Amino acid sequence: MKCIVVLLVCISIGWVHSRKFLDQVNIARSGEATQSSTFRPEYNAAAAIDGNTDSNLKMGSCSHTGKDNPAWWRLDLKKRYKVGRVVIVNRKDCCSERLLGAEVRVGDSADNNNPVCGTVTNVSKETIVVSCEEREGRYVSVVIPGREETLQLCEVKVYEPSDTSEEILFGRFGR
């Protein structure tokens, strides 16, 4: 009987945690994006927050700067948020290595000097998740520092921190 109860609790925790994760809202969609330059008009900064995750540049849903030093893309969330993670969909039809070394920054400065959440160190997968550990700020930026490069982002999603299963089950009701 104890085993069944433990199993049911574990399943419940997993279900609650996965539901919380699935129910999260991509707060980037309500923001306003800008970038250091625009390679072509159809590759504007807003293309990276249009909700389309197609990673083929020619499908028209990726942002693309010219060759800049530094190349950057910035999202104004319009108000301060706690940021739990930033999810980047990298270009996969070509040139994914250009994103290597890019820094994800979150803070209240409209410049590119906010604290770094993380650095892109692997571009072998189309989707890159950067954990920001509840960094607070109004601006989220992706910057390629220290070299002349183009920055191409096919989608950027920003999520507030999610509660852990334990907080959901015990935090509100006590133990």
CSV table of C-alpha atoms in Angstrom, one decimal:
chain,number,residue,atom,x,y,z
A,1,MET,CA,0.0,0.0,0.0
A,2,LYS,CA,2.9,2.4,0.9
A,3,CYS,CA,4.4,1.8,-2.6
A,4,ILE,CA,1.1,2.7,-4.3
A,5,VAL,CA,0.8,5.9,-2.3
A,6,VAL,CA,4.5,6.9,-3.1
A,7,LEU,CA,3.9,6.1,-6.7
A,8,LEU,CA,0.8,8.2,-6.9
A,9,VAL,CA,2.5,11.1,-5.2
A,10,CYS,CA,5.4,10.9,-7.6
A,11,ILE,CA,3.1,10.8,-10.6
A,12,SER,CA,1.1,13.8,-9.2
A,13,ILE,CA,4.3,15.8,-8.7
A,14,GLY,CA,5.4,15.0,-12.3
A,15,TRP,CA,2.0,15.9,-13.7
A,16,VAL,CA,1.8,19.2,-11.8
A,17,HIS,CA,5.3,20.2,-12.7
A,18,SER,CA,4.8,19.3,-16.4
A,19,ARG,CA,1.5,21.2,-16.5
A,20,LYS,CA,3.1,24.2,-14.9
A,21,PHE,CA,5.9,24.1,-17.5
A,22,LEU,CA,3.4,23.7,-20.4
A,23,ASP,CA,1.1,26.4,-19.2
A,24,GLN,CA,3.9,29.1,-19.2
A,25,VAL,CA,3.4,32.1,-21.4
A,26,ASN,CA,6.1,33.3,-23.7
A,27,ILE,CA,6.4,36.9,-22.6
A,28,ALA,CA,8.6,37.9,-25.5
A,29,ARG,CA,5.5,38.0,-27.8
A,30,SER,CA,4.2,41.2,-26.2
A,31,GLY,CA,7.5,43.0,-26.4
A,32,GLU,CA,9.2,45.1,-29.0
A,33,ALA,CA,12.5,44.0,-30.7
A,34,THR,CA,15.3,46.0,-32.2
A,35,GLN,CA,18.7,45.0,-33.6
A,36,SER,CA,22.1,46.5,-34.4
A,37,SER,CA,21.3,46.6,-38.2
A,38,THR,CA,19.0,44.7,-40.6
A,39,PHE,CA,20.5,42.7,-43.5
A,40,ARG,CA,17.2,42.9,-45.5
A,41,PRO,CA,13.9,44.4,-44.5
A,42,GLU,CA,12.2,41.0,-44.2
A,43,TYR,CA,14.8,39.9,-41.7
A,44,ASN,CA,13.8,42.6,-39.1
A,45,ALA,CA,14.1,42.2,-35.4
A,46,ALA,CA,10.4,41.5,-34.9
A,47,ALA,CA,10.7,38.3,-37.0
A,48,ALA,CA,12.4,36.7,-34.0
A,49,ILE,CA,9.3,37.1,-31.8
A,50,ASP,CA,6.6,36.3,-34.3
A,51,GLY,CA,5.8,32.9,-32.8
A,52,ASN,CA,7.0,31.0,-35.9
A,53,THR,CA,9.9,28.7,-35.0
A,54,ASP,CA,10.9,27.7,-38.6
A,55,SER,CA,14.7,27.7,-38.6
A,56,ASN,CA,15.1,28.2,-42.4
A,57,LEU,CA,16.0,31.9,-43.0
A,58,LYS,CA,14.3,31.9,-46.4
A,59,MET,CA,10.9,31.1,-44.9
A,60,GLY,CA,10.9,34.7,-43.6
A,61,SER,CA,10.7,34.1,-39.9
A,62,CYS,CA,14.2,34.9,-38.8
A,63,SER,CA,15.9,38.1,-37.8
A,64,HIS,CA,19.3,38.8,-39.5
A,65,THR,CA,21.7,41.7,-38.8
A,66,GLY,CA,24.4,42.9,-41.1
A,67,LYS,CA,28.0,42.3,-40.1
A,68,ASP,CA,28.4,44.3,-36.9
A,69,ASN,CA,30.8,44.6,-34.1
A,70,PRO,CA,29.1,43.9,-31.8
A,71,ALA,CA,26.0,42.4,-33.5
A,72,TRP,CA,23.1,42.5,-31.1
A,73,TRP,CA,19.3,41.9,-30.8
A,74,ARG,CA,17.3,43.4,-28.0
A,75,LEU,CA,13.8,42.9,-26.7
A,76,ASP,CA,12.0,45.5,-24.6
A,77,LEU,CA,9.5,43.6,-22.4
A,78,LYS,CA,7.8,46.9,-21.6
A,79,LYS,CA,8.0,46.3,-17.9
A,80,ARG,CA,10.3,44.4,-15.4
A,81,TYR,CA,9.9,40.7,-15.2
A,82,LYS,CA,11.8,37.9,-13.4
A,83,VAL,CA,13.3,35.9,-16.3
A,84,GLY,CA,13.7,32.2,-15.7
A,85,ARG,CA,14.9,31.1,-19.1
A,86,VAL,CA,15.5,32.3,-22.6
A,87,VAL,CA,14.9,29.9,-25.5
A,88,ILE,CA,16.6,30.6,-28.8
A,89,VAL,CA,15.8,28.9,-32.1
A,90,ASN,CA,19.0,29.1,-34.1
A,91,ARG,CA,19.2,29.0,-37.9
A,92,LYS,CA,19.7,25.5,-39.2
A,93,ASP,CA,19.7,25.8,-43.0
A,94,CYS,CA,23.1,27.4,-42.8
A,95,CYS,CA,25.6,29.2,-40.6
A,96,SER,CA,24.4,28.1,-37.2
A,97,GLU,CA,28.0,28.4,-35.9
A,98,ARG,CA,27.7,32.2,-36.1
A,99,LEU,CA,25.8,32.2,-32.8
A,100,LEU,CA,28.7,30.6,-30.9
A,101,GLY,CA,29.9,32.9,-28.1
A,102,ALA,CA,26.7,34.9,-28.1
A,103,GLU,CA,25.7,36.3,-24.7
A,104,VAL,CA,22.2,36.4,-23.4
A,105,ARG,CA,21.8,39.4,-21.1
A,106,VAL,CA,18.9,40.6,-18.9
A,107,GLY,CA,18.5,43.9,-17.0
A,108,ASP,CA,17.1,47.3,-16.9
A,109,SER,CA,19.6,49.1,-19.3
A,110,ALA,CA,18.5,49.7,-22.9
A,111,ASP,CA,22.2,49.3,-23.7
A,112,ASN,CA,24.0,46.0,-24.1
A,113,ASN,CA,25.7,46.1,-20.7
A,114,ASN,CA,23.2,44.2,-18.6
A,115,PRO,CA,24.4,41.1,-16.6
A,116,VAL,CA,25.0,38.0,-18.6
A,117,CYS,CA,22.6,35.0,-18.0
A,118,GLY,CA,24.6,32.7,-20.2
A,119,THR,CA,26.7,32.2,-23.2
A,120,VAL,CA,26.0,30.0,-26.3
A,121,THR,CA,28.6,27.3,-26.3
A,122,ASN,CA,26.9,24.7,-28.4
A,123,VAL,CA,25.0,25.1,-31.6
A,124,SER,CA,24.6,21.5,-32.6
A,125,LYS,CA,20.9,21.6,-31.8
A,126,GLU,CA,18.3,24.0,-33.3
A,127,THR,CA,16.9,25.0,-29.9
A,128,ILE,CA,19.2,26.6,-27.2
A,129,VAL,CA,17.9,27.1,-23.7
A,130,VAL,CA,19.7,29.6,-21.4
A,131,SER,CA,18.8,29.5,-17.7
A,132,CYS,CA,18.7,33.0,-16.2
A,133,GLU,CA,18.0,31.9,-12.6
A,134,GLU,CA,15.3,34.5,-11.9
A,135,ARG,CA,17.3,37.5,-13.2
A,136,GLU,CA,15.1,40.6,-13.2
A,137,GLY,CA,14.9,43.2,-15.9
A,138,ARG,CA,13.0,44.9,-18.7
A,139,TYR,CA,15.4,44.2,-21.5
A,140,VAL,CA,16.6,40.8,-22.9
A,141,SER,CA,19.4,41.0,-25.4
A,142,VAL,CA,21.5,38.6,-27.4
A,143,VAL,CA,25.0,40.0,-28.2
A,144,ILE,CA,27.9,38.6,-30.1
A,145,PRO,CA,30.8,40.4,-28.4
A,146,GLY,CA,34.4,40.9,-29.6
A,147,ARG,CA,34.1,40.1,-33.3
A,148,GLU,CA,32.4,41.3,-36.5
A,149,GLU,CA,29.6,38.9,-37.2
A,150,THR,CA,26.0,38.6,-38.3
A,151,LEU,CA,23.4,37.6,-35.8
A,152,GLN,CA,20.5,35.4,-37.0
A,153,LEU,CA,17.7,34.4,-34.6
A,154,CYS,CA,14.8,32.4,-35.9
A,155,GLU,CA,12.8,32.7,-32.6
A,156,VAL,CA,13.4,34.0,-29.1
A,157,LYS,CA,11.1,33.0,-26.3
A,158,VAL,CA,11.3,34.4,-22.8
A,159,TYR,CA,9.7,32.7,-19.8
A,160,GLU,CA,9.3,33.7,-16.2
A,161,PRO,CA,10.6,31.2,-13.6
A,162,SER,CA,8.3,28.2,-13.0
A,163,ASP,CA,7.4,26.9,-9.6
A,164,THR,CA,9.0,23.6,-8.7
A,165,SER,CA,6.6,20.7,-7.9
A,166,GLU,CA,7.5,20.9,-4.3
A,167,GLU,CA,6.5,24.6,-4.1
A,168,ILE,CA,3.2,23.9,-5.9
A,169,LEU,CA,2.3,21.0,-3.7
A,170,PHE,CA,3.6,22.2,-0.3
A,171,GLY,CA,4.6,25.8,-0.5
A,172,ARG,CA,1.1,27.2,-0.7
A,173,PHE,CA,-0.4,24.8,1.8
A,174,GLY,CA,2.4,24.1,4.2
A,175,ARG,CA,3.8,20.7,5.1
